[in-house]
Short mmCIF file of C-alpha atoms in Angstrom, two decimals:
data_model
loop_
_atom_site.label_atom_id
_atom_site.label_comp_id
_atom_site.label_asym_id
_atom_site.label_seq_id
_atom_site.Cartn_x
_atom_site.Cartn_y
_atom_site.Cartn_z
CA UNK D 1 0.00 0.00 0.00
CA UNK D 2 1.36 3.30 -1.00
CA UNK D 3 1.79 5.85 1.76
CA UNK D 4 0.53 8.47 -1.16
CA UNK D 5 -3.18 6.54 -0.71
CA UNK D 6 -3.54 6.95 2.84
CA UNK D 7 -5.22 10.67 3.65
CA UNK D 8 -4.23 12.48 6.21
CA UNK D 9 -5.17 11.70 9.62
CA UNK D 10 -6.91 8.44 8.47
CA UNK D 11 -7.80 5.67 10.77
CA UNK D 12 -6.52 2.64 9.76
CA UNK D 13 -7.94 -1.08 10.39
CA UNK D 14 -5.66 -4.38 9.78
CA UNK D 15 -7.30 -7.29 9.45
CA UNK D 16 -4.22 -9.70 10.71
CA UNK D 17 -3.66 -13.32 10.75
CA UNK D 18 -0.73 -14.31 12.78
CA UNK D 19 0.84 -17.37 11.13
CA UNK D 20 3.41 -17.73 13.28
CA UNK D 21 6.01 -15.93 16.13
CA UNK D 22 9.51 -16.37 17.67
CA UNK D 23 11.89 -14.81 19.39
CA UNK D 24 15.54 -15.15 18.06
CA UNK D 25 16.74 -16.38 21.84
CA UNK D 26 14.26 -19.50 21.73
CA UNK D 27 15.22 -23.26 21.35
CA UNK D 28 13.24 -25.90 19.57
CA UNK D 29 10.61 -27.74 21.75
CA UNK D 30 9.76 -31.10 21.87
CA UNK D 31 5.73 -31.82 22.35
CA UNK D 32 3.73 -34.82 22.46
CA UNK D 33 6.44 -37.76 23.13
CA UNK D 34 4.76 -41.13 23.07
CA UNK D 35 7.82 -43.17 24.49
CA UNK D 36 7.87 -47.08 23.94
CA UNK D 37 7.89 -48.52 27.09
CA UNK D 38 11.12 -50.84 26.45
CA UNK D 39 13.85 -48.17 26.04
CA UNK D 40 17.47 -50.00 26.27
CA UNK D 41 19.46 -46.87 24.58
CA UNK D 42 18.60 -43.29 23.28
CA UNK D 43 19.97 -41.86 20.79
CA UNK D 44 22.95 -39.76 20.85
CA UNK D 45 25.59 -37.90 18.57
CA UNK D 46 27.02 -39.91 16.12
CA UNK D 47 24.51 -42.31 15.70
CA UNK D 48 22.90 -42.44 12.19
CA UNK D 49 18.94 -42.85 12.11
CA UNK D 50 16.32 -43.50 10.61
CA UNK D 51 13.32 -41.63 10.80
CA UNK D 52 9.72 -41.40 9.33
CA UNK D 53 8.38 -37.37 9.57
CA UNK D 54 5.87 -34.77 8.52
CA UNK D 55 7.30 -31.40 8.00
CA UNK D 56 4.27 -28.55 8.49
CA UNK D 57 4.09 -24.81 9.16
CA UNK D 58 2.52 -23.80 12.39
CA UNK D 59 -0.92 -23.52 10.79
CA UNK D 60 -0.30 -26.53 9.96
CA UNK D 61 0.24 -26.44 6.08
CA UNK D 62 2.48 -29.18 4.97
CA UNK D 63 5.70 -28.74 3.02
CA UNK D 64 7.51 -32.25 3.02
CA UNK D 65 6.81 -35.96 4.23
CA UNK D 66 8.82 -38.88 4.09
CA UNK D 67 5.74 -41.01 4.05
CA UNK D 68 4.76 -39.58 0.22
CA UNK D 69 7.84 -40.91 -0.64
CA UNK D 70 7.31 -44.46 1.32
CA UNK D 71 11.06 -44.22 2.20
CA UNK D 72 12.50 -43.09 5.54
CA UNK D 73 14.83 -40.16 5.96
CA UNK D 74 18.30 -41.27 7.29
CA UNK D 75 21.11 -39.22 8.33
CA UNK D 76 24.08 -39.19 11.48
CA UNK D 77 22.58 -37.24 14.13
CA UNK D 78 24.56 -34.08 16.04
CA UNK D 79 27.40 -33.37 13.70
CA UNK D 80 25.26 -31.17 11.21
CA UNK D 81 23.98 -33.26 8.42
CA UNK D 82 20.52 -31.62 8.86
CA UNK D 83 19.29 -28.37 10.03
CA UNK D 84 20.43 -27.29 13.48
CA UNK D 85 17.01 -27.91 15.09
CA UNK D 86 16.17 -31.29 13.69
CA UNK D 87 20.27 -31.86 14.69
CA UNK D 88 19.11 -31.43 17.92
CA UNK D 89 15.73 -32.83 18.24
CA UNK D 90 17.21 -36.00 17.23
CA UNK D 91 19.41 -36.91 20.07
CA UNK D 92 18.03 -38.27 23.25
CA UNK D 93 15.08 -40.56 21.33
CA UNK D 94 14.17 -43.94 21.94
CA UNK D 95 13.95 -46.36 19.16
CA UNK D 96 9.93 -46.68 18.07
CA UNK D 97 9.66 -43.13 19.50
CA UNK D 98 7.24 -40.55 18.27
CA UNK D 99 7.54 -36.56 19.46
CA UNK D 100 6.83 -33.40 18.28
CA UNK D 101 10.11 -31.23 16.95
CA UNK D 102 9.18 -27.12 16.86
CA UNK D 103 11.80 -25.45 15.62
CA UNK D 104 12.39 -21.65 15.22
CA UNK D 105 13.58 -20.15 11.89
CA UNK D 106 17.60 -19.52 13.12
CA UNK D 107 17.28 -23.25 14.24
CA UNK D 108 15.70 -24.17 10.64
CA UNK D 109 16.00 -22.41 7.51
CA UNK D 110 16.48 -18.87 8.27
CA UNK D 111 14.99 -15.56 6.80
CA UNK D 112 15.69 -16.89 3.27
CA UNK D 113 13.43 -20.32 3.63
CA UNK D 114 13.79 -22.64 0.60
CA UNK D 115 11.66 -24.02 -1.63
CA UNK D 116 8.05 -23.88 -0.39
CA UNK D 117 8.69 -23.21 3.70
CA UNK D 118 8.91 -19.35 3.80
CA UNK D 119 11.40 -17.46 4.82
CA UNK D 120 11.94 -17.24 9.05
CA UNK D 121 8.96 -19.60 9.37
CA UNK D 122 8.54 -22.02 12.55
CA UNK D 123 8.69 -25.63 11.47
CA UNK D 124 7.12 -28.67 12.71
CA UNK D 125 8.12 -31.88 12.98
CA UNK D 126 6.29 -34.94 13.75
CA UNK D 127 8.70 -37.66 14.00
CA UNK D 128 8.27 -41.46 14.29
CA UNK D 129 12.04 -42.98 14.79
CA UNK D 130 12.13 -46.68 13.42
CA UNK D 131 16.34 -47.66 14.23
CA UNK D 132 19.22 -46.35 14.97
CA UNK D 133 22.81 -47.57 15.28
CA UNK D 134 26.24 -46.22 15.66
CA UNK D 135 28.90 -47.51 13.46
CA UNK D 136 31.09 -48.57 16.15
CA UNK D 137 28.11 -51.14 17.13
CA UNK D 138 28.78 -54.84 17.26
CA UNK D 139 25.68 -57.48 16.97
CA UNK D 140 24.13 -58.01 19.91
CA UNK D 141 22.97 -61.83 21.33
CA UNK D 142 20.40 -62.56 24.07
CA UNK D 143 20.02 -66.44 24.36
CA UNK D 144 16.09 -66.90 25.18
CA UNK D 145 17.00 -71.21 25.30
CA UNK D 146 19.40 -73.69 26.22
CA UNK D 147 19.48 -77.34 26.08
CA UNK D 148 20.11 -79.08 29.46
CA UNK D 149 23.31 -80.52 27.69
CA UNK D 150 25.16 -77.62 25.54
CA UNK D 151 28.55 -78.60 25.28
CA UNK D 152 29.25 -78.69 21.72
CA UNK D 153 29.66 -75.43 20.25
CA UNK D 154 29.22 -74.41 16.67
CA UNK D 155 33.17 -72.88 15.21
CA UNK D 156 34.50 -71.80 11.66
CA UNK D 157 34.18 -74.77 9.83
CA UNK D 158 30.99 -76.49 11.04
CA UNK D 159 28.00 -77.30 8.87
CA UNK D 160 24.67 -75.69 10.49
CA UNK D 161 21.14 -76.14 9.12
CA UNK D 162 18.77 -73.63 11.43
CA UNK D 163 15.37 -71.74 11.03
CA UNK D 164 15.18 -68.15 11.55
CA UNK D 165 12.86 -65.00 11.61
CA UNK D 166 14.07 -61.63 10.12
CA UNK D 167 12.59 -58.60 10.91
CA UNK D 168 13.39 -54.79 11.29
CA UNK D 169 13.54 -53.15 14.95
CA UNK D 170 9.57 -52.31 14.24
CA UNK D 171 8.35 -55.87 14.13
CA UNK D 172 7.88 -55.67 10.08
CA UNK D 173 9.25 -59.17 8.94
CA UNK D 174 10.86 -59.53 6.11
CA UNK D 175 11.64 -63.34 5.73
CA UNK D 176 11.07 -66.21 7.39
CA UNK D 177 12.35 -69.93 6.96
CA UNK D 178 9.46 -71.58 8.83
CA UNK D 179 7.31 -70.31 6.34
CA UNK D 180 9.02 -72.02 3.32
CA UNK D 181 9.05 -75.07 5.49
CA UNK D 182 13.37 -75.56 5.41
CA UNK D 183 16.02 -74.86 7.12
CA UNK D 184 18.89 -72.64 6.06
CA UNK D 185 21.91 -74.39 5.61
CA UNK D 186 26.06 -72.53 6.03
CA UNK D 187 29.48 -73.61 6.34
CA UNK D 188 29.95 -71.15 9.65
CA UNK D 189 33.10 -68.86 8.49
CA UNK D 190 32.57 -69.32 5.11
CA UNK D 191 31.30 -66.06 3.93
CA UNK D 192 28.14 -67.73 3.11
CA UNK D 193 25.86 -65.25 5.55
CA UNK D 194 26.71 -61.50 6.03
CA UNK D 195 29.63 -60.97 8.59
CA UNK D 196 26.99 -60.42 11.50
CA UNK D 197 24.62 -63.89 10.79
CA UNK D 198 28.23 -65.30 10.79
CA UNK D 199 29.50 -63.82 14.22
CA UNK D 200 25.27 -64.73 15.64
CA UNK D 201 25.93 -68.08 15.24
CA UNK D 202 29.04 -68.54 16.52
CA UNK D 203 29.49 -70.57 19.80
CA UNK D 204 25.93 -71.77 19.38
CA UNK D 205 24.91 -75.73 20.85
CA UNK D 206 22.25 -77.39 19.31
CA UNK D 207 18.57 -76.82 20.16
CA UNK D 208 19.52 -73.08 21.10
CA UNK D 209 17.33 -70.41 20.43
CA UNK D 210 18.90 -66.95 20.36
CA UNK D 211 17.88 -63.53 18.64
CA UNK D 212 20.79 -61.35 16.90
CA UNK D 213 20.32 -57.86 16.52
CA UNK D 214 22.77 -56.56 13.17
CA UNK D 215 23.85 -53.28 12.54
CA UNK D 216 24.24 -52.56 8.83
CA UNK D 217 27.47 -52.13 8.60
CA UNK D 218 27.64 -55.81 9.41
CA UNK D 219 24.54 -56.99 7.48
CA UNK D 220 23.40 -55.16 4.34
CA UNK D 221 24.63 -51.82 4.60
CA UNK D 222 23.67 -48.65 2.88
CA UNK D 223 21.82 -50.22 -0.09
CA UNK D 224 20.15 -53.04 1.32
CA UNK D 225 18.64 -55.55 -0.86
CA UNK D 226 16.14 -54.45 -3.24
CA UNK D 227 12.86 -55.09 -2.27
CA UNK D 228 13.52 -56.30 0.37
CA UNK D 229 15.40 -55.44 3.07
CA UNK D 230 15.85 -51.08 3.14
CA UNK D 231 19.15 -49.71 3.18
CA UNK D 232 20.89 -48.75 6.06
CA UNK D 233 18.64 -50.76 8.63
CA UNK D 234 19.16 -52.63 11.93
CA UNK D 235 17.98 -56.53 11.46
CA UNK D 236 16.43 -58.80 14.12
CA UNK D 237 16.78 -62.69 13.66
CA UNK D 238 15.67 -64.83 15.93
CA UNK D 239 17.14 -68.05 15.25
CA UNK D 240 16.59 -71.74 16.62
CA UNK D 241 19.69 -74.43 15.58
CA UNK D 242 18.61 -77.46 14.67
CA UNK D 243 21.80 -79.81 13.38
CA UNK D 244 25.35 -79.28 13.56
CA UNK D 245 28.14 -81.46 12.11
CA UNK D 246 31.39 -80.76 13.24
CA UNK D 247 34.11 -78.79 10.33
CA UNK D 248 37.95 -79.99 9.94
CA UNK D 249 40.14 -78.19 11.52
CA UNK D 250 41.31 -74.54 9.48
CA UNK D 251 42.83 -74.68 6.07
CA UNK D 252 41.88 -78.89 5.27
CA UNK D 253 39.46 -80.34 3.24
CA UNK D 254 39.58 -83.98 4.15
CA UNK D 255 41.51 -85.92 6.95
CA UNK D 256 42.19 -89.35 7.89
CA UNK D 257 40.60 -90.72 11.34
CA UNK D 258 43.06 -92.87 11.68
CA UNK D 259 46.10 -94.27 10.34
CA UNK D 260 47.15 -93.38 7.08
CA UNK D 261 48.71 -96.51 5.14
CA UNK D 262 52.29 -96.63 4.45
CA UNK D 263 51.17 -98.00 1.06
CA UNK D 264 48.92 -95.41 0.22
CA UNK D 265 49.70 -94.90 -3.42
CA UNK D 266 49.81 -98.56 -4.59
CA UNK D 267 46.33 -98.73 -2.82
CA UNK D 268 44.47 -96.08 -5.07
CA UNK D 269 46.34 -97.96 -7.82
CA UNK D 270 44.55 -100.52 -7.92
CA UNK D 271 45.36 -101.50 -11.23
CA UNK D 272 49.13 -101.32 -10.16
CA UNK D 273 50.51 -99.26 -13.77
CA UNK D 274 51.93 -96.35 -11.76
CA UNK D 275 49.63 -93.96 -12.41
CA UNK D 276 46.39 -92.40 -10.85
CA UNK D 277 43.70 -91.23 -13.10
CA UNK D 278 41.01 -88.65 -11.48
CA UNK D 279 38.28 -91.79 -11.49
CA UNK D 280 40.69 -94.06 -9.50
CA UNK D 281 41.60 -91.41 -6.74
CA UNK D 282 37.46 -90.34 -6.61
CA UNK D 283 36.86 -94.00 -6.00
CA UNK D 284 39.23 -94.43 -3.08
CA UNK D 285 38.53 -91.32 -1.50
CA UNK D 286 34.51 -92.23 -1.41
CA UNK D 287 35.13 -95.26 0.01
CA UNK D 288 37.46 -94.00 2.87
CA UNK D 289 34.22 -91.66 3.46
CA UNK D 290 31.91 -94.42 3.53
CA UNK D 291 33.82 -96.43 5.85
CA UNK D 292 34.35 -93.92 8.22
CA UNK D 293 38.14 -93.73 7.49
CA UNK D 294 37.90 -90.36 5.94
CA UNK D 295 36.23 -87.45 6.06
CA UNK D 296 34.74 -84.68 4.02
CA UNK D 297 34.53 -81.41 4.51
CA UNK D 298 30.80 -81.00 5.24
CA UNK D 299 28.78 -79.03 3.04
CA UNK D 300 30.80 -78.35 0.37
CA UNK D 301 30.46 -80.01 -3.09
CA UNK D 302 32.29 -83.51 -2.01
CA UNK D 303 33.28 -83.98 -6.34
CA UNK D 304 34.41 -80.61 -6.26
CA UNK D 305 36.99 -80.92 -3.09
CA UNK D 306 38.07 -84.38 -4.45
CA UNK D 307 38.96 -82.53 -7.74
CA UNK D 308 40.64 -80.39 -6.35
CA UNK D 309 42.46 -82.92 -3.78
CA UNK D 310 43.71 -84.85 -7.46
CA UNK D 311 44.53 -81.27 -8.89
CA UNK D 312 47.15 -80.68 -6.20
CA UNK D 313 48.99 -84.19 -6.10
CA UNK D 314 48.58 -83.75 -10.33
CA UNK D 315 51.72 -81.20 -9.72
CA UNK D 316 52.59 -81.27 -13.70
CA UNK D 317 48.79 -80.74 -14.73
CA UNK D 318 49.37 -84.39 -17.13
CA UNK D 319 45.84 -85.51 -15.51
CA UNK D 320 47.63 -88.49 -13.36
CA UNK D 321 49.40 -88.59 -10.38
CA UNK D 322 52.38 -90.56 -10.36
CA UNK D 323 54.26 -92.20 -7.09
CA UNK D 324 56.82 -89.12 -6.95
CA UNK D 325 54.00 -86.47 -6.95
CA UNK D 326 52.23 -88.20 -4.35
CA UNK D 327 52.42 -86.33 -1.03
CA UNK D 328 50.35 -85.61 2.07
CA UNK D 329 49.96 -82.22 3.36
CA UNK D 330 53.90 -81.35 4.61
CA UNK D 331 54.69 -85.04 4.65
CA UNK D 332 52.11 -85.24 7.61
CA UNK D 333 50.30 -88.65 8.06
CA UNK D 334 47.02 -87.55 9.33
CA UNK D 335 45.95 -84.97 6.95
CA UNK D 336 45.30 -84.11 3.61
CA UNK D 337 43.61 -80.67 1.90
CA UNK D 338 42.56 -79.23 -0.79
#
C-alpha cells in the first residue's frame, strides 16, 4: 500500500492473521512424546537414524513428508547433516519413538526459507524414529534357550542347518524360513551369511534359540537388498539351531581318522601301472568316506573338493598322479587338503 493513498489523519484497520512468532533467543521444543515402554538406549551424537516425519508450518500447512515418498529419511545425528534444530531434536530418542520437533527459523532455515517453507517460518516436525545404530556397534545376542546338555559349540568350519525370523527393529518381517518349510543351511566362516549372521551363530549348541540384533554395517549396509530389506537398517533374527556337524580343523578339506597306510599310493592304484587317473583317486577317497576312514569337509560339493584334492597331487597338470607327486599335506600322516 502506498503511503501516497492513505489521507491524512486516516484511521486505519488491519485485518491480521498471525501465522506464526519467535523470538531469536528460543530453542526448539519437543511436544507430544509417546515413548515405547522398552527403552534400552537413546539416541545420541554420532549415531545415524532413521526416521519417518511430517514437516508442516505452524498452521499446519504441509511442506515435506517422508511417508509420500514411502522411504524413511536417514542421516548421522549431532554433527550437522541436517538443520540445526532437527540436529538437535534428534538426540536423546528412543527407538519406536514418536515426538513433536518445533523449531524456530535460526534453528531451521532462516529468513531466506527454501523451496516452499517461507522465509523465518517455525517448522514442525512430527517424527516417528524406526532404528538407529552407531557404526562402532557390534551385533548383539540374548540367548532366550538352552538345552540341558550344551557342550558342543558351533566354530568356523561347522555345517549348520537352522530356522530363523528376520525382521526390522519395528516388528515388520521380512523373511522367514518356517514359512518355506526348510532350514537354512552354512558352512559357519565361510562367507556364506553377512559378517553379523556369521558372528550370531558362533558358539551356538544345538537346540539353542537366540535372537541377533545386526547393525548394517555388518549386514546389508547402505543399499540393502532391493525389495527387500531397506538400506541402512538394523535386522532382528531370531534363530533356533537345529543340526550341527562338526568342520575340519582350518585350512583342510579332508583328513584321515586314523592311520594313514604306508602303502597309500599302490592302494588307489589298484590297477598297479603307476599312475592315478582322477576316477581311481574319486573311488578311493569315497570309500574311505563311507567307511568312516575319511572325512569330508561337510557341506561343500564332495566332487568338487576331491577334484581339487587330485589337482594338487597332479603337480605337472598331465591328468595323473604318479608315485613321486604323491604327497600328504607337509609329509604329515594324518591330513590331507585341498
Amino acid at each position: 500500500m502506498a503511503r501516497k493513498d492513505i489521507p491524512g489523519q486516516a484511521s486505519l484497520v488491519f485485518d491480521v492473521a498471525l501465522l506464526d512468532l519467535h523470538n531469536p533467543k528460543d530453542s526448539i521444543s519437543i511436544e507430544n512424546k509417546v515413548v515405547p515402554e522398552n527403552c534400552e538406549r537413546i539416541s545420541q551424537s554420532g549415531d545415524f537414524l532413521r526416521y519417518h516425519y511430517n514437516g508442516t508450518l505452524l498452521d499446519g500447512t504441509l511442506f515435506d513428508s517422508s511417508y509420500s515418498r514411502n522411504r524413511t529419511f536417514d542421516t548421522y545425528i549431532g554433527q550437522g547433516y541436517v538443520i540445526p534444530g532437527m540436529d538437535e531434536g534428534l538426540l536423546g530418542v528412543c527407538i519406536g519413538e514418536k515426538r513433536r520437533i518445533v523449531v524456530p527459523p535460526h534453528l531451521g532455515y532462516g529468513e531466506e526459507g527454501r523451496g516452499n517453507i517461507p522465509g523465518s517460518a517455525v517448522l514442525v516436525f512430527d517424527i516417528h524414529v524406526i532404528d538407529f545404530h552407531n557404526p562402532s556397534d557390534s551385533i548383539s545376542i540374548t540367548s532366550h534357550y538352552k538345552p540341558p546338555d550344551c557342550s558342543v559349540l558351533s566354530k568356523k568350519g561347522d555345517y549348520l542347518k537352522y530356522h530363523y525370523n528376520a525382521s526390522l527393529l519395528d516388528g515388520t518381517l521380512l523373511d522367514s524360513t518356517w514359512n518355506l518349510g526348510k532350514t537354512y543351511n552354512i558352512v559357519l566362516g565361510s562367507g556364506q551369511v553377512v559378517l553379523g549372521m556369521d558372528m550370531g551363530l558362533r558358539e551356538m549348541c544345538v537346540g539353542e534359540k537366540r535372537t541377533v540384533i545386526i547393525p548394517p554395517h555388518l549386514g546389508y549396509g547402505e543399499a540393502g537388498v532391493d525389495g527387500e530389506v531397506p538400506g541402512s537398517a538394523v535386522l532382528v533374527f531370531d534363530i533356533e539351531l537345529l543340526e550341527l556337524v562338526a568342520g575340519l580343523p582350518e585350512g583342510y578339506m579332508f583328513i584321515w581318522n586314523g592311520e594313514v597306510s604306508p602303502n597309500l599310493f599302490e592302494e588307489i592304484d589298484k590297477d598297479g601301472n603307476g599312475e592315478v587317473l582322477l576316477e581311481e583317486f574319486s573311488e578311493y577317497i569315497h570309500a574311505q568316506v563311507a567307511s568312516g576312514k575319511g572325512k569330508l569337509a561337510p557341506g561343500f560339493d564332495a566332487e568338487l573338493i576331491v577334484k581339487n584334492m587330485f589337482t594338487n597331487q597332479d603337480r605337472n597338470g598331465d591328468g595323473k598322479v604318479i608315485a613321486e607327486e604323491f604327497k600328504l599335506k607337509d609329509q604329515e600322516a594324518k591330513h590331507d587338503e585341498l
